[in-house]
Coordinates of C-alpha atoms and ligand atoms in Angstrom, one line a residue:
M1 CA 64.6 28.4 146.6
T2 CA 64.7 31.9 147.9
T3 CA 67.4 34.6 147.5
T4 CA 70.4 36.1 149.1
L5 CA 69.4 39.5 147.9
D6 CA 67.6 41.4 150.7
S7 CA 66.0 43.9 148.4
L8 CA 64.5 41.1 146.3
Q9 CA 63.3 39.1 149.3
Q10 CA 61.8 42.2 150.8
W11 CA 59.9 43.1 147.7
V12 CA 58.6 39.5 147.3
N13 CA 57.4 39.6 151.0
E14 CA 55.7 43.0 150.4
V15 CA 53.9 41.7 147.3
A16 CA 52.8 38.5 149.1
E17 CA 51.5 40.7 151.9
L18 CA 49.5 42.8 149.4
T19 CA 48.2 40.0 147.1
D20 CA 47.8 37.2 149.6
P21 CA 48.7 34.2 147.5
A22 CA 48.1 30.6 148.5
A23 CA 51.8 29.6 147.7
I24 CA 55.0 31.2 146.5
H25 CA 57.1 29.5 143.8
W26 CA 60.6 30.7 142.9
C27 CA 61.1 29.7 139.2
D28 CA 64.4 28.0 138.4
G29 CA 63.8 27.9 134.6
S30 CA 64.4 24.2 134.3
D31 CA 62.8 21.9 131.8
A32 CA 61.3 19.9 134.6
E33 CA 59.6 23.0 136.0
Y34 CA 58.2 23.8 132.5
Q35 CA 56.8 20.3 132.2
D36 CA 55.3 20.4 135.7
L37 CA 53.5 23.7 134.9
V38 CA 52.3 22.3 131.5
K39 CA 50.9 19.3 133.3
Q40 CA 49.1 21.4 135.8
M41 CA 47.7 23.7 133.1
L42 CA 46.5 20.7 131.0
A43 CA 44.7 19.4 134.1
D44 CA 42.9 22.7 134.8
G45 CA 42.1 23.5 131.2
T46 CA 44.4 26.5 130.8
L47 CA 46.2 24.6 128.1
S48 CA 45.1 21.8 125.8
A49 CA 47.4 19.4 124.1
L50 CA 47.6 19.4 120.3
N51 CA 48.1 16.4 118.0
D52 CA 51.1 14.8 119.5
E53 CA 52.2 13.0 116.4
N54 CA 52.4 16.1 114.1
Y55 CA 52.8 18.7 116.8
P56 CA 54.8 17.2 119.6
N57 CA 55.0 19.2 122.8
C58 CA 52.6 21.8 121.3
Y59 CA 49.8 23.3 123.4
L60 CA 46.9 25.6 122.8
H61 CA 45.8 28.4 125.1
L62 CA 42.5 30.3 124.5
S63 CA 42.4 33.7 126.1
D64 CA 39.4 35.4 127.5
P65 CA 37.7 36.9 124.3
N66 CA 38.2 40.3 126.0
D67 CA 41.9 39.8 126.3
V68 CA 43.5 39.2 122.9
A69 CA 45.8 42.1 122.3
R70 CA 47.8 44.9 123.8
V71 CA 45.8 47.8 125.3
E72 CA 47.5 51.0 124.5
H73 CA 44.6 53.1 126.0
L74 CA 45.2 51.3 129.4
T75 CA 49.0 51.6 129.3
F76 CA 50.6 54.4 131.3
V77 CA 54.0 56.0 131.8
C78 CA 54.1 57.4 135.3
T79 CA 56.9 60.0 135.6
S80 CA 56.9 62.7 138.3
D81 CA 56.8 65.3 135.6
E82 CA 54.0 64.8 133.1
D83 CA 56.1 66.4 130.3
D84 CA 58.7 63.6 130.7
A85 CA 56.1 61.1 129.5
G86 CA 55.2 63.3 126.6
P87 CA 52.2 63.6 124.4
N88 CA 53.0 60.1 123.0
N89 CA 52.1 58.4 126.3
N90 CA 49.1 58.2 128.7
W91 CA 50.4 59.7 131.9
M92 CA 49.4 59.4 135.6
A93 CA 51.2 60.8 138.6
P94 CA 53.2 58.0 140.3
A95 CA 51.5 58.3 143.7
E96 CA 48.0 58.2 142.2
A97 CA 49.0 55.3 139.8
H98 CA 50.4 53.2 142.7
E99 CA 47.3 53.8 144.7
K100 CA 44.9 52.9 141.9
V101 CA 46.8 49.8 140.9
D102 CA 47.6 48.6 144.4
A103 CA 43.9 48.7 145.2
L104 CA 43.4 46.2 142.4
F105 CA 46.3 44.0 143.6
E106 CA 44.9 43.7 147.1
G107 CA 44.1 40.1 147.6
A108 CA 44.4 39.5 143.9
M109 CA 46.3 36.2 144.3
Q110 CA 44.1 34.6 146.9
G111 CA 43.9 30.9 146.1
R112 CA 46.6 31.2 143.5
T113 CA 50.3 30.5 143.4
M114 CA 52.6 33.5 143.1
Y115 CA 55.5 32.8 140.8
V116 CA 58.8 34.7 141.2
I117 CA 60.4 34.8 137.8
P118 CA 64.0 36.1 137.6
Y119 CA 65.0 36.8 134.0
C120 CA 67.9 38.3 132.0
M121 CA 67.2 40.3 128.8
G122 CA 70.2 39.5 126.6
P123 CA 72.9 36.9 126.9
I124 CA 73.7 36.1 130.6
D125 CA 77.3 37.2 130.1
S126 CA 76.8 40.4 128.1
P127 CA 77.5 43.8 129.7
F128 CA 74.6 45.1 127.6
S129 CA 72.0 42.8 129.2
R130 CA 69.7 43.9 131.9
C131 CA 67.8 41.8 134.4
G132 CA 64.4 41.8 135.9
V133 CA 62.1 39.8 138.2
E134 CA 58.5 39.3 137.2
I135 CA 56.1 38.3 139.9
S136 CA 53.0 36.8 138.4
D137 CA 50.0 34.6 139.3
S138 CA 49.9 33.1 135.8
P139 CA 51.6 29.8 135.1
Y140 CA 51.0 30.6 131.4
V141 CA 53.2 33.7 131.8
V142 CA 55.9 31.5 133.4
V143 CA 56.1 29.0 130.5
N144 CA 56.0 31.9 128.0
M145 CA 58.8 33.7 129.9
K146 CA 60.8 30.4 129.8
L147 CA 60.6 30.3 126.0
M148 CA 61.1 34.0 125.5
T149 CA 63.9 34.9 127.9
R150 CA 66.9 33.6 129.8
M151 CA 64.8 32.8 132.9
G152 CA 65.6 31.1 136.2
T153 CA 68.7 30.2 138.2
A154 CA 71.4 31.8 136.0
A155 CA 69.4 35.1 135.8
L156 CA 68.9 35.1 139.6
A157 CA 72.7 34.6 140.1
R158 CA 73.4 37.6 137.9
I159 CA 70.7 39.7 139.8
E160 CA 72.2 38.7 143.1
G161 CA 75.6 39.8 141.9
E162 CA 74.5 43.1 140.5
G163 CA 72.0 44.0 143.3
D164 CA 69.6 45.8 141.0
F165 CA 66.8 44.6 138.7
V166 CA 63.6 45.8 137.1
K167 CA 60.6 44.9 139.3
G168 CA 57.6 43.7 137.3
L169 CA 54.4 42.9 139.2
H170 CA 51.7 41.1 137.3
S171 CA 48.3 39.5 138.1
T172 CA 45.6 38.4 135.7
G173 CA 43.2 39.9 138.3
D174 CA 39.6 39.2 137.1
L175 CA 40.4 39.9 133.4
S176 CA 37.8 42.6 133.4
P177 CA 38.8 45.4 131.0
D178 CA 37.6 48.0 133.5
R179 CA 40.1 46.7 136.0
R180 CA 43.0 46.4 133.6
M181 CA 46.1 48.7 133.8
I182 CA 49.6 48.4 132.5
M183 CA 51.6 50.9 134.6
H184 CA 55.3 51.9 134.1
F185 CA 57.4 53.7 136.6
P186 CA 60.6 54.4 134.8
E187 CA 62.1 56.5 137.6
E188 CA 61.7 53.5 139.9
L189 CA 62.5 50.9 137.3
S190 CA 59.2 49.1 138.0
I191 CA 56.1 47.9 136.2
K192 CA 52.7 47.0 137.6
S193 CA 50.3 45.2 135.3
I194 CA 46.9 43.8 136.2
G195 CA 43.8 42.4 134.4
S196 CA 45.3 40.9 131.3
G197 CA 47.1 37.6 130.7
Y198 CA 48.0 38.4 127.1
G199 CA 51.3 38.9 125.4
G200 CA 52.8 42.4 125.8
N201 CA 50.5 43.2 128.7
A202 CA 51.6 40.2 130.7
L203 CA 55.1 39.0 129.6
L204 CA 56.7 42.0 131.3
G205 CA 60.2 41.3 130.0
K206 CA 59.1 42.1 126.5
K207 CA 57.4 45.5 125.7
C208 CA 57.2 46.8 129.3
H209 CA 60.8 46.1 130.3
A210 CA 62.8 45.7 127.1
L211 CA 61.2 48.7 125.4
R212 CA 59.4 51.1 127.7
I213 CA 61.7 50.9 130.8
A214 CA 64.8 50.1 128.8
S215 CA 64.3 53.1 126.4
Y216 CA 64.2 55.4 129.4
Q217 CA 67.4 53.8 130.9
A218 CA 69.0 53.8 127.4
R219 CA 68.6 57.6 127.1
Q220 CA 70.3 58.1 130.5
E221 CA 73.1 55.7 129.7
G222 CA 73.7 56.6 126.1
W223 CA 72.3 53.7 124.1
L224 CA 69.1 52.8 122.3
A225 CA 66.3 50.3 123.0
E226 CA 64.4 49.8 119.8
H227 CA 61.4 47.9 118.3
M228 CA 63.6 46.3 115.7
L229 CA 64.4 42.9 114.3
I230 CA 68.1 42.1 113.7
V231 CA 69.0 40.0 110.7
G232 CA 72.2 38.9 109.1
I233 CA 72.4 38.7 105.3
E234 CA 75.2 36.5 103.9
N235 CA 76.2 36.9 100.3
P236 CA 77.5 34.1 98.1
E237 CA 81.1 35.2 98.9
G238 CA 80.4 34.5 102.6
E239 CA 80.3 38.1 103.8
T240 CA 77.5 39.0 106.2
H241 CA 75.9 42.4 106.8
Y242 CA 73.6 42.9 109.8
I243 CA 70.6 45.1 109.5
A244 CA 68.3 46.4 112.3
C245 CA 64.8 47.1 111.1
A246 CA 61.9 48.9 112.9
L247 CA 58.4 48.0 111.7
P248 CA 55.1 48.3 113.7
S249 CA 53.6 45.2 115.4
A250 CA 52.2 42.7 112.9
C251 CA 53.9 44.2 109.8
G252 CA 56.2 41.3 109.1
K253 CA 59.2 41.7 111.4
T254 CA 59.3 38.0 112.1
N255 CA 59.1 37.1 108.4
L256 CA 61.9 39.5 107.5
A257 CA 64.0 38.3 110.4
M258 CA 63.8 34.7 109.2
L259 CA 63.4 35.4 105.4
I260 CA 63.9 32.4 103.1
P261 CA 65.9 33.4 100.0
P262 CA 63.9 32.7 96.8
D263 CA 65.2 30.1 94.3
S264 CA 66.8 33.0 92.3
H265 CA 69.0 33.7 95.4
A266 CA 69.7 30.1 96.5
D267 CA 73.3 30.9 97.3
W268 CA 72.4 33.7 99.8
K269 CA 71.9 32.9 103.5
I270 CA 69.8 34.7 106.2
W271 CA 70.7 34.6 109.9
T272 CA 68.1 35.6 112.5
L273 CA 69.4 37.5 115.5
G274 CA 66.0 38.8 116.7
D275 CA 62.5 39.4 115.5
D276 CA 61.2 42.2 117.7
I277 CA 63.6 44.2 119.9
A278 CA 67.2 45.4 119.5
W279 CA 69.4 47.1 122.1
L280 CA 72.0 49.2 120.3
H281 CA 75.3 50.4 121.7
L282 CA 78.3 52.3 120.2
D283 CA 81.5 50.4 120.8
D284 CA 84.9 52.0 121.4
E285 CA 85.5 52.3 117.7
G286 CA 82.2 54.1 117.1
Q287 CA 80.6 51.0 115.5
L288 CA 76.9 50.6 116.4
R289 CA 76.4 47.0 117.7
A290 CA 73.1 45.2 118.5
I291 CA 72.0 42.5 120.9
N292 CA 68.6 40.9 121.0
P293 CA 67.4 41.0 124.6
E294 CA 64.9 38.2 123.9
S295 CA 65.6 34.5 123.3
G296 CA 62.3 33.5 121.7
Y297 CA 59.5 34.7 119.5
F298 CA 55.9 35.7 120.1
G299 CA 54.9 35.9 116.5
V300 CA 51.6 36.4 114.6
V301 CA 50.3 33.0 113.4
P302 CA 47.7 33.8 110.6
G303 CA 49.3 34.0 107.2
T304 CA 52.2 31.6 108.1
N305 CA 52.5 28.8 105.6
S306 CA 55.2 26.9 103.7
K307 CA 55.2 29.6 101.0
T308 CA 55.3 32.8 103.1
N309 CA 57.7 31.6 105.8
K310 CA 58.7 27.9 105.7
N311 CA 61.2 28.4 108.5
A312 CA 58.4 29.7 110.8
F313 CA 55.9 27.2 109.6
D314 CA 58.3 24.3 110.5
M315 CA 59.6 25.9 113.7
I316 CA 56.1 26.0 115.2
K317 CA 55.5 22.3 114.6
H318 CA 57.1 21.3 117.8
D319 CA 57.7 22.7 121.3
A320 CA 55.4 25.6 120.7
I321 CA 52.6 27.3 122.6
Y322 CA 49.7 28.6 120.5
T323 CA 47.4 31.3 121.7
N324 CA 44.0 31.9 120.2
V325 CA 44.2 29.8 117.0
G326 CA 41.5 27.4 115.8
R327 CA 41.8 23.6 115.6
T328 CA 41.2 20.9 113.0
S329 CA 39.1 17.8 113.7
N330 CA 42.3 15.8 114.4
N331 CA 43.5 18.4 116.9
E332 CA 46.1 20.2 114.9
P333 CA 46.3 24.0 115.2
W334 CA 44.6 25.9 112.3
W335 CA 44.7 29.4 111.1
E336 CA 43.7 31.5 108.1
D337 CA 46.0 31.0 105.2
K338 CA 47.7 27.9 106.7
K339 CA 46.8 26.2 103.3
V340 CA 46.5 22.8 104.9
G341 CA 43.6 21.2 106.8
E342 CA 40.2 22.6 107.6
P343 CA 39.0 24.3 110.8
A344 CA 36.7 22.4 113.1
F345 CA 36.9 24.7 116.1
D346 CA 37.6 28.4 116.3
W347 CA 39.7 30.5 118.7
Q348 CA 36.9 30.6 121.2
G349 CA 36.6 26.9 121.3
R350 CA 33.3 26.9 119.4
D351 CA 32.5 24.7 116.4
Y352 CA 33.8 26.5 113.5
D353 CA 31.2 28.6 111.7
A354 CA 32.4 31.1 109.0
S355 CA 29.7 33.5 110.1
N356 CA 31.4 33.9 113.4
G357 CA 34.5 35.3 111.7
P358 CA 37.9 33.8 111.3
A359 CA 38.9 30.5 113.0
A360 CA 42.1 32.0 114.4
H361 CA 42.0 35.4 116.0
P362 CA 43.9 37.9 113.6
N363 CA 46.3 38.6 116.5
S364 CA 46.7 34.9 117.5
R365 CA 50.3 34.1 118.4
F366 CA 52.9 31.4 118.6
T367 CA 55.5 31.3 121.3
V368 CA 58.7 29.4 120.6
A369 CA 62.3 29.4 121.8
A370 CA 64.7 31.0 119.3
S371 CA 66.6 27.7 119.2
N372 CA 63.7 26.2 117.3
N373 CA 64.5 28.5 114.4
P374 CA 66.7 26.8 111.7
S375 CA 68.1 30.2 110.7
Y376 CA 69.0 31.2 114.3
S377 CA 72.4 32.9 114.4
S378 CA 75.0 31.6 116.9
L379 CA 76.0 35.3 117.2
A380 CA 72.7 36.0 119.0
E381 CA 74.5 34.6 122.0
A382 CA 77.6 36.9 121.5
P383 CA 78.0 39.2 124.5
E384 CA 79.3 42.0 122.3
G385 CA 76.5 41.8 119.8
V386 CA 76.7 42.2 116.0
P387 CA 77.9 45.3 114.0
I388 CA 75.0 47.1 112.3
S389 CA 75.5 48.2 108.7
A390 CA 72.0 49.7 108.1
I391 CA 69.0 50.9 110.1
V392 CA 65.7 50.5 108.3
F393 CA 62.4 52.1 109.2
G394 CA 59.1 51.1 107.6
G395 CA 55.4 50.9 107.9
R396 CA 52.4 49.6 106.2
R397 CA 51.3 52.2 103.6
K398 CA 48.9 51.5 100.7
E399 CA 50.1 54.7 99.0
L400 CA 52.9 57.2 99.0
A401 CA 55.9 55.6 100.5
P402 CA 58.2 54.0 97.8
L403 CA 59.4 50.4 98.1
V404 CA 62.7 51.7 99.5
Y405 CA 64.7 54.9 99.9
Q406 CA 67.8 56.0 101.7
S407 CA 68.1 59.1 103.9
K408 CA 70.7 61.7 103.1
D409 CA 72.5 61.5 106.3
W410 CA 72.0 60.6 110.0
K411 CA 70.0 63.7 110.9
H412 CA 67.7 63.3 107.9
G413 CA 67.4 59.6 108.8
V414 CA 66.1 60.6 112.2
L415 CA 63.4 62.7 110.5
V416 CA 62.6 59.7 108.3
G417 CA 62.1 57.6 111.4
A418 CA 60.2 60.3 113.2
G419 CA 57.9 60.7 110.2
V420 CA 56.9 57.0 109.9
A421 CA 53.2 56.3 109.6
S422 CA 51.5 53.0 109.4
E423 CA 48.1 51.4 109.1
T424 CA 47.0 50.0 112.5
T425 CA 46.9 46.2 113.0
A426 CA 45.2 43.7 115.3
A427 CA 48.2 43.8 117.7
N428 CA 46.4 46.5 119.6
V429 CA 42.8 46.7 120.7
G430 CA 41.1 49.3 118.4
E431 CA 40.3 50.1 114.8
V432 CA 42.5 48.3 112.2
G433 CA 43.7 49.9 109.0
V434 CA 43.8 53.5 110.0
V435 CA 47.0 55.4 109.2
R436 CA 48.7 56.8 112.3
R437 CA 52.1 58.3 113.1
D438 CA 54.3 55.6 114.5
P439 CA 57.7 57.1 114.8
M440 CA 60.5 54.5 114.7
A441 CA 57.6 52.0 115.2
M442 CA 57.9 53.0 118.9
K443 CA 54.6 54.9 119.4
P444 CA 53.3 52.2 121.8
F445 CA 56.7 51.5 123.4
C446 CA 58.7 54.7 124.0
G447 CA 58.9 55.1 127.8
Y448 CA 59.5 58.9 127.6
N449 CA 58.7 62.0 125.6
F450 CA 59.3 61.5 121.9
A451 CA 60.8 65.0 121.6
D452 CA 63.6 63.9 124.1
Y453 CA 63.8 60.6 122.3
W454 CA 64.5 62.3 118.9
A455 CA 67.0 64.6 120.6
H456 CA 68.7 61.4 121.9
W457 CA 68.7 59.8 118.4
L458 CA 70.2 63.1 116.9
S459 CA 73.0 63.1 119.6
F460 CA 74.5 60.0 118.1
D461 CA 75.7 62.1 115.2
E462 CA 78.3 63.8 117.4
R463 CA 79.4 60.6 119.0
S464 CA 80.5 58.6 115.9
D465 CA 81.5 59.0 112.3
K466 CA 80.8 55.4 111.5
L467 CA 77.1 55.4 112.0
P468 CA 74.9 53.0 110.0
K469 CA 73.1 54.4 106.9
I470 CA 69.4 54.9 107.4
F471 CA 66.7 53.6 105.0
H472 CA 62.9 53.4 104.7
I473 CA 61.0 50.5 103.3
N474 CA 57.3 49.8 102.4
W475 CA 56.4 46.3 101.3
F476 CA 52.7 47.2 101.3
R477 CA 52.0 49.5 98.3
Q478 CA 48.8 48.6 96.5
D479 CA 47.3 49.5 93.1
K480 CA 43.8 51.0 92.7
E481 CA 42.2 47.5 92.9
G482 CA 43.9 46.9 96.2
K483 CA 46.4 44.4 94.8
F484 CA 49.9 44.5 96.3
L485 CA 52.5 45.9 93.9
W486 CA 55.4 44.1 95.4
P487 CA 55.5 40.3 96.1
G488 CA 57.1 40.6 99.5
F489 CA 58.3 37.8 101.8
G490 CA 61.5 36.1 100.4
E491 CA 61.6 38.5 97.4
N492 CA 62.3 41.3 99.9
L493 CA 65.9 40.0 99.8
R494 CA 66.2 41.9 96.5
V495 CA 65.6 45.2 98.4
L496 CA 68.0 44.2 101.2
R497 CA 70.7 43.7 98.5
W498 CA 70.2 47.2 97.3
I499 CA 70.5 48.5 100.8
I500 CA 73.7 46.6 101.4
E501 CA 75.1 47.8 98.0
R502 CA 74.3 51.4 99.1
C503 CA 76.1 50.8 102.4
E504 CA 79.2 49.5 100.6
G505 CA 79.0 52.4 98.1
R506 CA 78.7 50.0 95.2
V507 CA 75.6 51.4 93.6
D508 CA 74.5 54.9 92.5
A509 CA 71.1 56.3 93.3
I510 CA 68.7 59.1 92.3
E511 CA 68.8 62.0 94.7
T512 CA 65.3 63.4 95.4
A513 CA 63.9 65.7 98.1
I514 CA 62.9 62.8 100.3
G515 CA 66.2 60.9 99.9
Y516 CA 68.0 58.5 97.5
L517 CA 65.8 56.3 95.4
P518 CA 67.0 53.2 93.4
K519 CA 67.9 53.7 89.8
S520 CA 65.9 51.7 87.3
G521 CA 67.4 48.2 87.1
D522 CA 69.4 48.5 90.3
I523 CA 66.9 46.3 92.2
D524 CA 67.4 42.9 90.6
T525 CA 64.1 41.6 89.3
T526 CA 65.4 38.6 87.4
Q527 CA 63.0 35.6 87.6
L528 CA 60.4 38.0 89.0
D529 CA 57.1 38.5 87.3
I530 CA 56.9 42.3 87.7
S531 CA 56.6 44.9 85.0
D532 CA 58.8 48.0 84.5
E533 CA 55.8 50.2 85.1
T534 CA 55.2 48.6 88.4
M535 CA 58.8 49.0 89.4
Q536 CA 58.6 52.6 88.3
A537 CA 55.5 53.1 90.5
L538 CA 57.3 51.5 93.4
T539 CA 60.5 53.6 93.1
S540 CA 59.2 57.1 92.3
I541 CA 57.5 59.8 94.4
D542 CA 54.5 62.0 93.8
K543 CA 55.5 65.5 94.6
A544 CA 52.0 66.8 95.6
Q545 CA 51.4 63.8 97.9
W546 CA 54.8 64.2 99.5
L547 CA 54.3 67.9 100.1
E548 CA 51.1 67.0 101.9
E549 CA 52.8 64.3 103.9
M550 CA 55.7 66.6 104.9
D551 CA 53.2 69.2 106.0
A552 CA 51.4 66.6 108.1
I553 CA 54.8 65.5 109.6
G554 CA 55.6 69.2 110.4
E555 CA 52.3 69.6 112.2
Y556 CA 52.9 66.4 114.1
L557 CA 56.4 67.5 115.1
D558 CA 55.0 70.9 116.2
S559 CA 52.6 69.1 118.6
Y560 CA 55.6 68.3 120.7
G561 CA 56.0 72.1 121.4
D562 CA 59.2 73.6 122.9
R563 CA 60.8 70.3 123.6
L564 CA 61.0 69.4 119.9
P565 CA 64.7 69.6 118.8
A566 CA 65.0 72.5 116.4
A567 CA 67.4 70.4 114.3
L568 CA 64.6 68.0 113.5
K569 CA 62.2 70.7 112.5
A570 CA 65.0 72.2 110.3
E571 CA 65.3 68.8 108.5
Q572 CA 61.6 68.8 107.8
Q573 CA 61.7 72.3 106.5
K574 CA 64.7 71.4 104.2
V575 CA 62.7 68.6 102.6
V576 CA 59.7 70.9 102.1
D577 CA 62.0 73.5 100.5
Q578 CA 63.5 70.9 98.2
L579 CA 60.2 69.5 97.2
N580 CA 59.0 73.0 96.3
Q581 CA 62.1 73.6 94.2
A582 CA 61.9 70.3 92.4
Ligands
LIG1 O1 53.0 43.3 122.5 S1 52.8 41.9 122.1 O2 53.8 41.0 122.6 O3 51.4 41.4 122.5 C1 52.9 41.8 120.4 C2 53.2 43.0 119.6 O4 52.4 43.9 119.7 O5 54.2 43.1 118.9
LIG2 MN1 56.6 44.0 118.4

């Protein structure tokens, strides 16, 4: 297989010239191709087979111990003008970046097969979808791309029809962190990533294309590419509302996207559209609609069990790839909080020894096709996407942020999103548990200056009078002893119900300086063991703490200098004034 598209053929030739592979393989995305690659990786030790009886077609991959998470400090946005990348990104001049990274690509694929992977982000027949081609020397990347995206012949046909595509060049290189770089060239619609085989560093359709490059394109074209799950919530009357929710990596997006209603809500249904990325467009009527550009999940494994997320627990029992989990003595995958089995080996393949730390790496992952998910919505394939009723921002905050609140209007909602802060997680290399600003959960993923991004968000206000309502959630509030105040997981449906009732104008709320808070009793707590005092703590605000927070947000916004939209600063000042008056 090759291509009729000259620009693609020419790029493939140039890359082959630079990287000198032993062979070139054009991926067709077929099951047979997947099986062949699996066989080859089983033979060379890249994968090992898991217990075939209980985990049919499941495989384990152990990364280099130096290569287990995204590397934000080695990730660059290379625009001709540094200010276009903004203080939120590492920047390098495009010419210098190409020179540095090309030097590492020189001869990098010697003795290896170079895979050409055409993919489509979004349903093949959707006008909102965008295509790309990833060239990679990693068969592990190919099989992951097969599970995560619409990859192969149909994508190539669309690319050949359209003539343009995002170019993503990837090599695992020598896996040395000093020779690792994830470079984005939004003006050229291209990506060059070398030195990592892991997740968002290597599966270029995901964070690199569908967020960093797409966010840049989205601004030019008038839409939004966001780090959001998309979930449908069907009430007992059969009406479904769709919500798009931005949470930082490893803060429960997958669990929320495939939430299992608790027994108290047995007549409610949840439909998963996506667990990580949403592309949002206004339709002709001014309704915001969402598609999920992905078609699979790369989810955090530890903590998944039949109580926390039975759908996910069951969905990864077949046709799944595990990365960096431990194993039991009968070769089943094992992770902390799995609640069944015992670890015999850890994620580095060593005999399990508690003194070496957890058996599964905290950022260990599963890869599965979305079709494995029992709550997968058939509308995830709809070319026009689903109508969004509410946009929800959130983070992981021990203190301060209430369980839920609603912004006063769109502009204030943009401030709520811009002010999001969250404790860091194992999804990125670096310290875990430090609070940092993570606007719209896009800090690692916005492909351009946040100041321009907020201006773009604000501009939607002039384009529609039917915009979704904007909310903020925090499932992670703790008491002084470090115990979570809210049970989370399936019980989060109770908060989603309040959000929907607010969207429908069916429930009143308490107006405060930071937004609308639930009135006592309006979040249904029947059959929940939670005291009135706890609910009170979860749904009230501390004025002094919030004044401090709003000051910190003001300072953060000021760090964007002249490009910061004045309207956003005005929203922040309004909240400060109202807090002072309260
Ligand atoms: O970027 S990854 O795909 O490695 C996972 C994440 O951070 O959400
Ligand atoms: Mn993510």
